PDB file of C-alpha atoms and ligand atoms in Angstrom:
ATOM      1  CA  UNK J   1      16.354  22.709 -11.716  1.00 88.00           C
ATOM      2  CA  UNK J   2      12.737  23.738 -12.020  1.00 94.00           C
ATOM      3  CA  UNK J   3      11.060  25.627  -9.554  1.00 96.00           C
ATOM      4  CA  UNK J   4       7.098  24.575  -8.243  1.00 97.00           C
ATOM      5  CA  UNK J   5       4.899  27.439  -6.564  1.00 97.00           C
ATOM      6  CA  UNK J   6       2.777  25.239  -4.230  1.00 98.00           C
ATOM      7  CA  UNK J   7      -0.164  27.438  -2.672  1.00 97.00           C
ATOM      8  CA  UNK J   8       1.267  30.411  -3.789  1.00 96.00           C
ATOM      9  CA  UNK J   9       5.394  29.450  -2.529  1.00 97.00           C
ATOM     10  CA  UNK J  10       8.186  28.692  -4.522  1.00 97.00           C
ATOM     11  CA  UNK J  11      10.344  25.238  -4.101  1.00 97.00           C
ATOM     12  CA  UNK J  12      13.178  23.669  -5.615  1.00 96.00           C
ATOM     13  CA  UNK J  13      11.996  20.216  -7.352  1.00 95.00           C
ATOM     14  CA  UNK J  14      14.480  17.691  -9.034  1.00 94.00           C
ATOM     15  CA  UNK J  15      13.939  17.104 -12.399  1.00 95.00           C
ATOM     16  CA  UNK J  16      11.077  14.276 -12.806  1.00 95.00           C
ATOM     17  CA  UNK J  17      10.449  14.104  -9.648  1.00 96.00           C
ATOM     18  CA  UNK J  18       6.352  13.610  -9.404  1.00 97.00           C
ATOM     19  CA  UNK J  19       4.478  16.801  -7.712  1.00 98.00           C
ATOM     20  CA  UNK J  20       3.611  14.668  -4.588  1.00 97.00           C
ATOM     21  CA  UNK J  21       7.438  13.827  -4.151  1.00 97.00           C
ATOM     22  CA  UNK J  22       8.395  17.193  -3.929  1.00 97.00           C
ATOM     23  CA  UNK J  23       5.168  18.663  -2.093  1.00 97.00           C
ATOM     24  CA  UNK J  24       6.014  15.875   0.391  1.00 97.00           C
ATOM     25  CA  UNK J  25       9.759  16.869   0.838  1.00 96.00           C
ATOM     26  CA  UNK J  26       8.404  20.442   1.620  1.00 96.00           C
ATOM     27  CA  UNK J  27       5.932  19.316   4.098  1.00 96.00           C
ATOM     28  CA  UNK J  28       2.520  19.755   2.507  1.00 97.00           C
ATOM     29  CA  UNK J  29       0.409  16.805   2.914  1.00 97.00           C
ATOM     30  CA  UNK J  30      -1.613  14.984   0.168  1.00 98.00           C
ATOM     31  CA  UNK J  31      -3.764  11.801   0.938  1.00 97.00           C
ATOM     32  CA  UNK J  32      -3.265   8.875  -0.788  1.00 97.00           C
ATOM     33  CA  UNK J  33      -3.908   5.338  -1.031  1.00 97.00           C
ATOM     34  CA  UNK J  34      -2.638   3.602  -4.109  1.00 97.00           C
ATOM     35  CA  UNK J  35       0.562   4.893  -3.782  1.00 96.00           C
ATOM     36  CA  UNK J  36       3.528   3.002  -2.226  1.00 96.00           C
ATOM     37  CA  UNK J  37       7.686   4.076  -2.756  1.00 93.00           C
ATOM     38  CA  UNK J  38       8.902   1.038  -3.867  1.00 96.00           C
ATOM     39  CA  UNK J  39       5.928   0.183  -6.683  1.00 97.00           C
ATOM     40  CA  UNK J  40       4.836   1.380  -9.980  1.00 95.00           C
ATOM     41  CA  UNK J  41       2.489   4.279 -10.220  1.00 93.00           C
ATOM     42  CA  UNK J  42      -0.911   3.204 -11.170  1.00 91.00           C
ATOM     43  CA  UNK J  43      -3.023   6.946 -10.104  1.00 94.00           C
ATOM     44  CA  UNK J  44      -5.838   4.686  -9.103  1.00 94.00           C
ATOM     45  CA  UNK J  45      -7.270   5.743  -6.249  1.00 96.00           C
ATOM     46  CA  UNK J  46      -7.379   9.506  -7.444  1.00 96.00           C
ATOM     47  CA  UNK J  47      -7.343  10.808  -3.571  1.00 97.00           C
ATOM     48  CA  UNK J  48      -4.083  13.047  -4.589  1.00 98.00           C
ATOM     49  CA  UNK J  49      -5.551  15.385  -6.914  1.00 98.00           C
ATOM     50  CA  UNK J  50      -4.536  19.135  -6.706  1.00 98.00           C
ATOM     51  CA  UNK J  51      -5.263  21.463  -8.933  1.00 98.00           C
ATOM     52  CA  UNK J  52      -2.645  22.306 -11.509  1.00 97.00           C
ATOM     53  CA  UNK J  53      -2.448  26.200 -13.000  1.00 96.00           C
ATOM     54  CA  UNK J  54      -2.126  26.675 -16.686  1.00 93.00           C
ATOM     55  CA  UNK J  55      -2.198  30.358 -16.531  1.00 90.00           C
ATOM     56  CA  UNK J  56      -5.652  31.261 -17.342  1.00 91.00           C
ATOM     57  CA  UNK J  57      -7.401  28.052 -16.993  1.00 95.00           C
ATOM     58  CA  UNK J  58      -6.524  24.934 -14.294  1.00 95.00           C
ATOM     59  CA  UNK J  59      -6.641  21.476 -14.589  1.00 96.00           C
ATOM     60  CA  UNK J  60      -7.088  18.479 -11.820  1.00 97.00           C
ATOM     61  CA  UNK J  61      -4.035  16.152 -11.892  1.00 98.00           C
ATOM     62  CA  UNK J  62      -3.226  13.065 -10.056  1.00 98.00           C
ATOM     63  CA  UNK J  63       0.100  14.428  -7.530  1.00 98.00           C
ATOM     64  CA  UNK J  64       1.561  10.816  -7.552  1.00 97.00           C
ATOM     65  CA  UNK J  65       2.323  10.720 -11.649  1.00 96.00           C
ATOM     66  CA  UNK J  66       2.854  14.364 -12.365  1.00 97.00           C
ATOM     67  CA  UNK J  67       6.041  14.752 -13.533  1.00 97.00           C
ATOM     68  CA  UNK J  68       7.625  18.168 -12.674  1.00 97.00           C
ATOM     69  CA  UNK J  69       9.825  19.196 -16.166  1.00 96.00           C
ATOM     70  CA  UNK J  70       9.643  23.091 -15.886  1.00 95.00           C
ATOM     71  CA  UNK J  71       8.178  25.466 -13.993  1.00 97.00           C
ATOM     72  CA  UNK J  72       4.537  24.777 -12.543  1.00 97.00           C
ATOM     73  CA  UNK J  73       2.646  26.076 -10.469  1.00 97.00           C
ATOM     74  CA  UNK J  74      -0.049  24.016  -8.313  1.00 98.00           C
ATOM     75  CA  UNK J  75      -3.291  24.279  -5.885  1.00 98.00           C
ATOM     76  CA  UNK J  76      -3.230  21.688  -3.278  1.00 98.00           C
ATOM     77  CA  UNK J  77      -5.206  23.730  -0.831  1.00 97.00           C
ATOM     78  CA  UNK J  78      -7.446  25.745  -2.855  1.00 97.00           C
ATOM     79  CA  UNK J  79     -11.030  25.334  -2.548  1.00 97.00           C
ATOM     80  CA  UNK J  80     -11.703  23.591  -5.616  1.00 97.00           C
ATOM     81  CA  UNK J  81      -8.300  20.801  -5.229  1.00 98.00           C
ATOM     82  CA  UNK J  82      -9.919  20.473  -1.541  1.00 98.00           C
ATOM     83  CA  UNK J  83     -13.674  19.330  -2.672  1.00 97.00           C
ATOM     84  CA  UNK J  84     -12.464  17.089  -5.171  1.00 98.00           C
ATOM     85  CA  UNK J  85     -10.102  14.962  -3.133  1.00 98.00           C
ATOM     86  CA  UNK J  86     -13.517  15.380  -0.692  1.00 97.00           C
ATOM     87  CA  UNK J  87     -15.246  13.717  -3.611  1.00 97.00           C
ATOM     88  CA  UNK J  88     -13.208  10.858  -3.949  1.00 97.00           C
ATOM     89  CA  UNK J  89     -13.082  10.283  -0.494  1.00 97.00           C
ATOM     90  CA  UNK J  90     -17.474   9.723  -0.738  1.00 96.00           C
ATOM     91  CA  UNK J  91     -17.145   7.520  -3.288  1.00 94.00           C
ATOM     92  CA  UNK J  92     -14.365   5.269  -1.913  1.00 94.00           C
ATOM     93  CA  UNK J  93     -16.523   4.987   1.611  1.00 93.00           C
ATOM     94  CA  UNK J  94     -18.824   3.972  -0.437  1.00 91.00           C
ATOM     95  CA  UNK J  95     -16.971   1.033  -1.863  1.00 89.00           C
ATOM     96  CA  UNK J  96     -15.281   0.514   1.755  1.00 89.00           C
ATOM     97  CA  UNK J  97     -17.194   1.625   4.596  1.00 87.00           C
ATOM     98  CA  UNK J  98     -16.201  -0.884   7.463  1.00 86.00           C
ATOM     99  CA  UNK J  99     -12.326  -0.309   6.730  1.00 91.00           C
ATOM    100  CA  UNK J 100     -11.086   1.989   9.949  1.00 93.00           C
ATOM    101  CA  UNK J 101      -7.740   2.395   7.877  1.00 95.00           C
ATOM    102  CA  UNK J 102     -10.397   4.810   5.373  1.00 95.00           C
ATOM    103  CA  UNK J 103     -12.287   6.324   8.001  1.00 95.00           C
ATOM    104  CA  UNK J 104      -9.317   7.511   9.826  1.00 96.00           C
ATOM    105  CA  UNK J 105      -8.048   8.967   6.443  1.00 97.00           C
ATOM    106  CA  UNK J 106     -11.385  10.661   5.569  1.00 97.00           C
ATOM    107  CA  UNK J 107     -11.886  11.994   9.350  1.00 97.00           C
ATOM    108  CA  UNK J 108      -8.299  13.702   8.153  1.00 97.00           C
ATOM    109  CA  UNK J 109      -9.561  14.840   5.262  1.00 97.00           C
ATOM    110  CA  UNK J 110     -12.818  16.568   6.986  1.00 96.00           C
ATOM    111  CA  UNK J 111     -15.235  13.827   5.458  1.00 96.00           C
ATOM    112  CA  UNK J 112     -17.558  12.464   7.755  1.00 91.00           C
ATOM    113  CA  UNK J 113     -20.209   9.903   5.508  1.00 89.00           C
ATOM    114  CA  UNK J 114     -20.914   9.365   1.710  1.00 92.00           C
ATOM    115  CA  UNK J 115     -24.149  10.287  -0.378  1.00 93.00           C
ATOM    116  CA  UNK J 116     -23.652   7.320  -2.550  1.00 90.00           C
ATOM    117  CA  UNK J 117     -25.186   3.697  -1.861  1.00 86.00           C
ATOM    118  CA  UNK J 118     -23.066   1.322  -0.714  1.00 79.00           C
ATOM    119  CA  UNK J 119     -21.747  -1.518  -2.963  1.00 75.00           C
ATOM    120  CA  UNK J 120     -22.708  -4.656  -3.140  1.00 67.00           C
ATOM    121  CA  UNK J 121     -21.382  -7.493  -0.714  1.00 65.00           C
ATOM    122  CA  UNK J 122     -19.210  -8.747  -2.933  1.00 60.00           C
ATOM    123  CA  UNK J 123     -17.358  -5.851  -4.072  1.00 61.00           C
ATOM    124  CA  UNK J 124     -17.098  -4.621  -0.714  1.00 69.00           C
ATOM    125  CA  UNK J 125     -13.689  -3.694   1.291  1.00 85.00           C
ATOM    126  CA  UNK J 126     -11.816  -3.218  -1.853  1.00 92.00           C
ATOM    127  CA  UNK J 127     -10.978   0.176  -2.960  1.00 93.00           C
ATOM    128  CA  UNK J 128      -9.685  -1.358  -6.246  1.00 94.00           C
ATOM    129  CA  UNK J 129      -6.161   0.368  -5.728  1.00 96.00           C
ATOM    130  CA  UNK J 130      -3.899  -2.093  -6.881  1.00 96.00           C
ATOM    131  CA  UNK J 131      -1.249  -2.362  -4.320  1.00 97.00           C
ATOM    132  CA  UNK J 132      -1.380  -6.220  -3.967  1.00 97.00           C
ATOM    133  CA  UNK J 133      -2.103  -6.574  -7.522  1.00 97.00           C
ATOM    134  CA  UNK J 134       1.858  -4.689  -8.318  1.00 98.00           C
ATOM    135  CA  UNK J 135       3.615  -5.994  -5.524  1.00 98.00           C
ATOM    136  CA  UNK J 136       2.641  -9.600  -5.986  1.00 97.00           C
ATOM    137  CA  UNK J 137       4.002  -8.924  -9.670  1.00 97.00           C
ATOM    138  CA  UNK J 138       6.444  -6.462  -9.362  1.00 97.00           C
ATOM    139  CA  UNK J 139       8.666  -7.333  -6.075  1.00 96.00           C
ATOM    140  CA  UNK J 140       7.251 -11.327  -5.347  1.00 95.00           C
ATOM    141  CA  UNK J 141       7.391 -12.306  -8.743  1.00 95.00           C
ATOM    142  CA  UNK J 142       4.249 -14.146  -8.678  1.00 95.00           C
ATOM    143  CA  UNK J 143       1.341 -12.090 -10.131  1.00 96.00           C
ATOM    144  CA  UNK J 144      -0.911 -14.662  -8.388  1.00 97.00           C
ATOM    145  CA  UNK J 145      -3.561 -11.868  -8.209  1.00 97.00           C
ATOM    146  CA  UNK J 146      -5.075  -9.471 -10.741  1.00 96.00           C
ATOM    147  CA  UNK J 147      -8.407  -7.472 -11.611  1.00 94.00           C
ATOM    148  CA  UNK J 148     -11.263  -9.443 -12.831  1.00 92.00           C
ATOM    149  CA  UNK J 149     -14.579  -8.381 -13.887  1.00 88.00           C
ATOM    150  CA  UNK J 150     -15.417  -4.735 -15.312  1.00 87.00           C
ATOM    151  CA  UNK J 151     -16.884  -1.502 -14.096  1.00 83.00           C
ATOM    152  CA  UNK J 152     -19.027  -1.906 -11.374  1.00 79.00           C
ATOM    153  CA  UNK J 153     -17.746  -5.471 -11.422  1.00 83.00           C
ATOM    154  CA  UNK J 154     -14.319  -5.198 -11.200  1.00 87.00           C
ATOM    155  CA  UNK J 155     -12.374  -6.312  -8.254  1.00 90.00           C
ATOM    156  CA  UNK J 156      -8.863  -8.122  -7.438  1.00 94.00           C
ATOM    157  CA  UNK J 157      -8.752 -11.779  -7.613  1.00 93.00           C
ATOM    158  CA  UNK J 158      -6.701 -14.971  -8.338  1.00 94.00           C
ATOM    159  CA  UNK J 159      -7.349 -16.322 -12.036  1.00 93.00           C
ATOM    160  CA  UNK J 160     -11.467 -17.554 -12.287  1.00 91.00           C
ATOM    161  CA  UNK J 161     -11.338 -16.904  -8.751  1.00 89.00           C
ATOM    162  CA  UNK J 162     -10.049 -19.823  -7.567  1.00 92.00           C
ATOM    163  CA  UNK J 163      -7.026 -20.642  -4.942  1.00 92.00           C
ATOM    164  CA  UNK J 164      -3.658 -19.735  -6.469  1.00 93.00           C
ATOM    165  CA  UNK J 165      -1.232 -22.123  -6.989  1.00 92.00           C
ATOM    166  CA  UNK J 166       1.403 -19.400  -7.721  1.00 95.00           C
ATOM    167  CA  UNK J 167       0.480 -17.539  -4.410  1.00 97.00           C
ATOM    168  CA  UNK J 168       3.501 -18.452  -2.140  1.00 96.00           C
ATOM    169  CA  UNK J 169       1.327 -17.622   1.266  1.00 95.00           C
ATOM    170  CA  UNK J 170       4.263 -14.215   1.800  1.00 95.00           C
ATOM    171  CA  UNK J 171       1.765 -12.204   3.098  1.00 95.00           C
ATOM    172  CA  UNK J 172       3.097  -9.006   0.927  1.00 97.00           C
ATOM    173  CA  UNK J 173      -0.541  -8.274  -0.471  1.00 97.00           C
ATOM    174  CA  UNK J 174      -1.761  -8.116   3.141  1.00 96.00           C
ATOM    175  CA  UNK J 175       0.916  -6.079   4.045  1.00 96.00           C
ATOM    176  CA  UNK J 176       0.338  -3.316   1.364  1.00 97.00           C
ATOM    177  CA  UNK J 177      -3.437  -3.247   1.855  1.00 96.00           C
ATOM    178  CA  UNK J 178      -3.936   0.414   3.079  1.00 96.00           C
ATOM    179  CA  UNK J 179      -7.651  -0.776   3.935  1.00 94.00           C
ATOM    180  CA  UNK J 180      -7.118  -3.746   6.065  1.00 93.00           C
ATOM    181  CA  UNK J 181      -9.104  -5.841   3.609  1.00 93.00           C
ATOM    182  CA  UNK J 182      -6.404  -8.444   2.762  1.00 95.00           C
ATOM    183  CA  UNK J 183      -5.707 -10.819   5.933  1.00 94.00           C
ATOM    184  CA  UNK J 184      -3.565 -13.905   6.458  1.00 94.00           C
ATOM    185  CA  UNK J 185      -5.671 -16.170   8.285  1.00 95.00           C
ATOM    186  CA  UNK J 186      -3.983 -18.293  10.863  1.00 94.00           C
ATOM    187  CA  UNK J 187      -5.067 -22.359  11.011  1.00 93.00           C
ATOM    188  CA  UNK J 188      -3.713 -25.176  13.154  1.00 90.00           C
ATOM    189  CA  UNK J 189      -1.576 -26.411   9.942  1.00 93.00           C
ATOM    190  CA  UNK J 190      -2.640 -23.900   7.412  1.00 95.00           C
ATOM    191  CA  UNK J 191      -2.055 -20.202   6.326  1.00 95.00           C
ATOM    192  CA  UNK J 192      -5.258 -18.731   4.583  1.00 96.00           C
ATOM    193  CA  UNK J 193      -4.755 -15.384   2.046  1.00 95.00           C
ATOM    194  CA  UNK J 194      -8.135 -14.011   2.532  1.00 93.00           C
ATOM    195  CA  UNK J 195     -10.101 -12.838   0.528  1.00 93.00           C
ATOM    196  CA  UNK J 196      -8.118 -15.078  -1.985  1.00 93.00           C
ATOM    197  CA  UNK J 197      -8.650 -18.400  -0.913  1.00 91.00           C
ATOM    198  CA  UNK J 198      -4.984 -19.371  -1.046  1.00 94.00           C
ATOM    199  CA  UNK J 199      -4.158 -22.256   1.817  1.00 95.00           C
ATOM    200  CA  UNK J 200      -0.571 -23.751   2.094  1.00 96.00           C
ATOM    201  CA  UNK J 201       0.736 -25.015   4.850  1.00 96.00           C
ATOM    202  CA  UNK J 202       1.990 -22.577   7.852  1.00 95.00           C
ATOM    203  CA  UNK J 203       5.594 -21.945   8.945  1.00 93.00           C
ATOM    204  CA  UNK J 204       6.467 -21.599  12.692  1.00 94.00           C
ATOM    205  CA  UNK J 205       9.043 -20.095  14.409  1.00 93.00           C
ATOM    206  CA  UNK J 206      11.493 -23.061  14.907  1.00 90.00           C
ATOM    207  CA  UNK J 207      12.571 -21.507  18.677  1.00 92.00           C
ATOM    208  CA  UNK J 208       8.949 -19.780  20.023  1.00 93.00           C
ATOM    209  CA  UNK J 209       6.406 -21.400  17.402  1.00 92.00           C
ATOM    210  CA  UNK J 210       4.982 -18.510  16.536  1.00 93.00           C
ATOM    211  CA  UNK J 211       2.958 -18.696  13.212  1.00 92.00           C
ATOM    212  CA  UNK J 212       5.293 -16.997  10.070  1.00 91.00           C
ATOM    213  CA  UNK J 213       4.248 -17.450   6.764  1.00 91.00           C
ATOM    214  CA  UNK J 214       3.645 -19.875   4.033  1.00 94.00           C
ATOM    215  CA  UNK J 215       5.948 -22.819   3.710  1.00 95.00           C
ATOM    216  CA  UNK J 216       6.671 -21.969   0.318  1.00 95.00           C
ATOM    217  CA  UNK J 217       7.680 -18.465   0.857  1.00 94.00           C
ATOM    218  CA  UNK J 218       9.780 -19.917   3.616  1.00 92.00           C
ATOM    219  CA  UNK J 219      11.676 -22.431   1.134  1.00 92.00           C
ATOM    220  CA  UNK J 220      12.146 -19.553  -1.335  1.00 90.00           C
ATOM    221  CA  UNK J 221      13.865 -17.583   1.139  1.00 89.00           C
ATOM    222  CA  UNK J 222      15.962 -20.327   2.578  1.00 88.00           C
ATOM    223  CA  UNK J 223      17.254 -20.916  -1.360  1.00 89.00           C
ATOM    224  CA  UNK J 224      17.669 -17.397  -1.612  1.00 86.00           C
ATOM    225  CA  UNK J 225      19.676 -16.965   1.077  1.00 84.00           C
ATOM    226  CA  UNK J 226      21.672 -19.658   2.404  1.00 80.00           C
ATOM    227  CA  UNK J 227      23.868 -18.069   4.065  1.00 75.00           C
ATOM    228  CA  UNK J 228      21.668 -16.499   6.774  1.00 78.00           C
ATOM    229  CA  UNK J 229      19.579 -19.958   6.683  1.00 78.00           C
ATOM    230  CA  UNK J 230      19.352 -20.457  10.512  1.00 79.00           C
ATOM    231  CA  UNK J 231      18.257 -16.516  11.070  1.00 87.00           C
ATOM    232  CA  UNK J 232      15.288 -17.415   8.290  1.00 87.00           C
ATOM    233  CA  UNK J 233      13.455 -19.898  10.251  1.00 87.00           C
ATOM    234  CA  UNK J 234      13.375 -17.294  13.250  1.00 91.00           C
ATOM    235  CA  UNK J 235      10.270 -15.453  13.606  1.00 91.00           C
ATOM    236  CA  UNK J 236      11.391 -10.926  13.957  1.00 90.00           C
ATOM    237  CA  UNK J 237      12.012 -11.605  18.084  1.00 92.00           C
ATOM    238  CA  UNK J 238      13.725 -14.574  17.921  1.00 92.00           C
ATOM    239  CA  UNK J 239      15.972 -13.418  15.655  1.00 90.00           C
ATOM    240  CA  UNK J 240      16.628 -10.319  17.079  1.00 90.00           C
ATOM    241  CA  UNK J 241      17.440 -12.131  20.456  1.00 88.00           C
ATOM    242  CA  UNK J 242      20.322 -15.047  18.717  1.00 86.00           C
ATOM    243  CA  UNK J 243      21.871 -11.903  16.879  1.00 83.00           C
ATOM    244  CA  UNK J 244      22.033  -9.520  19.926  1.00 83.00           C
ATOM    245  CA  UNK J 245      23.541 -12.740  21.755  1.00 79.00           C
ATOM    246  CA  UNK J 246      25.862 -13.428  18.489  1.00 75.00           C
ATOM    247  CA  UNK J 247      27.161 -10.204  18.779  1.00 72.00           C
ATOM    248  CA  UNK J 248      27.917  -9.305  22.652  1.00 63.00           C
ATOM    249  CA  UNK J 249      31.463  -8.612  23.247  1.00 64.00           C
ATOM    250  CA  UNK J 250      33.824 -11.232  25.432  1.00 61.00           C
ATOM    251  CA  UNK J 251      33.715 -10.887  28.878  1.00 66.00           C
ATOM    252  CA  UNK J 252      30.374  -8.977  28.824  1.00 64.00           C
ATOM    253  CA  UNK J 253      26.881  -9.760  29.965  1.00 62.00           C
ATOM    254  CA  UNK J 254      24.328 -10.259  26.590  1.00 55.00           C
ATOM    255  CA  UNK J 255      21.924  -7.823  26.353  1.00 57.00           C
ATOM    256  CA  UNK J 256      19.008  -9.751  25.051  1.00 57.00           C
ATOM    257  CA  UNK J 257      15.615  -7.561  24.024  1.00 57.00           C
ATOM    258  CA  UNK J 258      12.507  -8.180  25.880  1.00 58.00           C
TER     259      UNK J 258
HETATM  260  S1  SF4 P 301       0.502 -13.820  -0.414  1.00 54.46           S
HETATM  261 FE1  SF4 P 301       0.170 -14.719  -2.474  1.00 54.46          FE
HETATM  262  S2  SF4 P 301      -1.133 -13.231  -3.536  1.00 54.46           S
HETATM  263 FE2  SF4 P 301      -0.264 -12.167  -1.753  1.00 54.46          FE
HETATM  264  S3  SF4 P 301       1.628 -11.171  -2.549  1.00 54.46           S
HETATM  265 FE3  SF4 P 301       2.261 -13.159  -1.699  1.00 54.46          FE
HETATM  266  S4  SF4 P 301       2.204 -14.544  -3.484  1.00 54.46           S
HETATM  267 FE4  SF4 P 301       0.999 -12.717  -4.077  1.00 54.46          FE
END
């Protein structure tokens, strides 16, 4: 089992585990934004630098894809790991500066504005992480978004930047967003992925009518999982009300969540 001195203390780290995993599981925190548990590692964002010791000389890596195989040694407080994260941080305001989501994370971090010029309108409110990009691919199946454009260009989109017909209207790319750019957009009928342009029709709650998600998200679930089908049409409330009433014992009064 390897052992990682992080800011000058030694912990026990699993095999493979990345340097962010087990600085995490020890309590030391390291910002992020393009990482997420249950996707593939992409080191985008490049918020989670620390500062790696080679004995003699050290080297910036990204925490999230560091693989720990022996013995290391890492920085994540020194001055140096500390000014570059700080660095990032001014150039992602400047791609993002009306998201609160970043602003809250660089007001953590001790950053207050950016140097840099903002980007332009259309490239704005996207700090090019990837999130929605893997999980529409990796856990929806769909990879009804990707990049488009390059460098100063680039940005996430459906193919030639059109409306999706493979986007199901789930709402997972929204979800993901860590700066609030990604919204579904309630309509009378309609569910809107913006900044996609996606529309498909909306899915109520059949008991309360709230609005859910896209009707063919809905479907897929329903074929996916017939067995529960009544519980899928039930927006989070409603269904935690008909199972708390499925499941009070005879004789006694339901307890039914307000
Ligand atoms: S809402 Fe559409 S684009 Fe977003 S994750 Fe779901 S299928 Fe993909």
């Amino acid at each position: 089992m390897p052992t990682i001195n992080i800011d000058g203390k030694d912990f026990h780290a699993e095999t493979g585990e990345t340097i962010l995993e087990a600085a995490r599981r020890n309590g030391f925190w390291i910002p992020t934004l393009c990482h997420h548990p249950a996707l593939s590692e992409q080191a985008s964002c490049r918020l989670c630098l620390v500062e790696l010791d080679r004995g003699g000389w050290s080297q910036m890596v990204t925490s999230c894809c560091y693989p720990i195989r022996r013995d290391i040694k890492v920085r994540i407080n020194s001055e140096a790991a500390v000014s570059a994260r700080r660095g990032v941080m001014e150039l992602l305001l400047a791609r993002c500066p009306e998201s609160p989501e970043l602003r809250e994370l660089a007001r953590k971090m001790n950053v207050e504005g950016t140097p840099y010029p903002k980007v332009t309108e259309a490239q704005r409110n996207c700090v090019l992480c990837g999130l929605c990009v893997r999980v529409c691919a990796e856990r929806i199946g769909r990879s009804a978004i990707g990049f488009a454009g390059r460098g100063v260009n680039r940005s996430v989109a459906a193919p030639f930047r059109m409306p999706s017909k493979d986007c199901i209207g789930c709402g997972a790319c929204a979800a993901v967003c860590p700066v609030g750019t990604i919204k579904l957009r309630i309509h009378e009928t309609e569910i809107e992925v913006s900044p996609f342009k996606s529309r498909m029709a909306i899915r109520r709650c059949s008991a309360c009518g709230a609005p859910m998600s896209g009707e063919p998200h809905m479907k897929q679930l329903e074929e996916k999982t017939p067995a529960a089908k009544e519980y899928v049409g039930l927006c989070p409330d409603c269904r935690r009300k008909k199972s708390a009433a499925a499941f009070v014992p005879v004789g006694s009064k339901p307890v039914v969540p307000r």
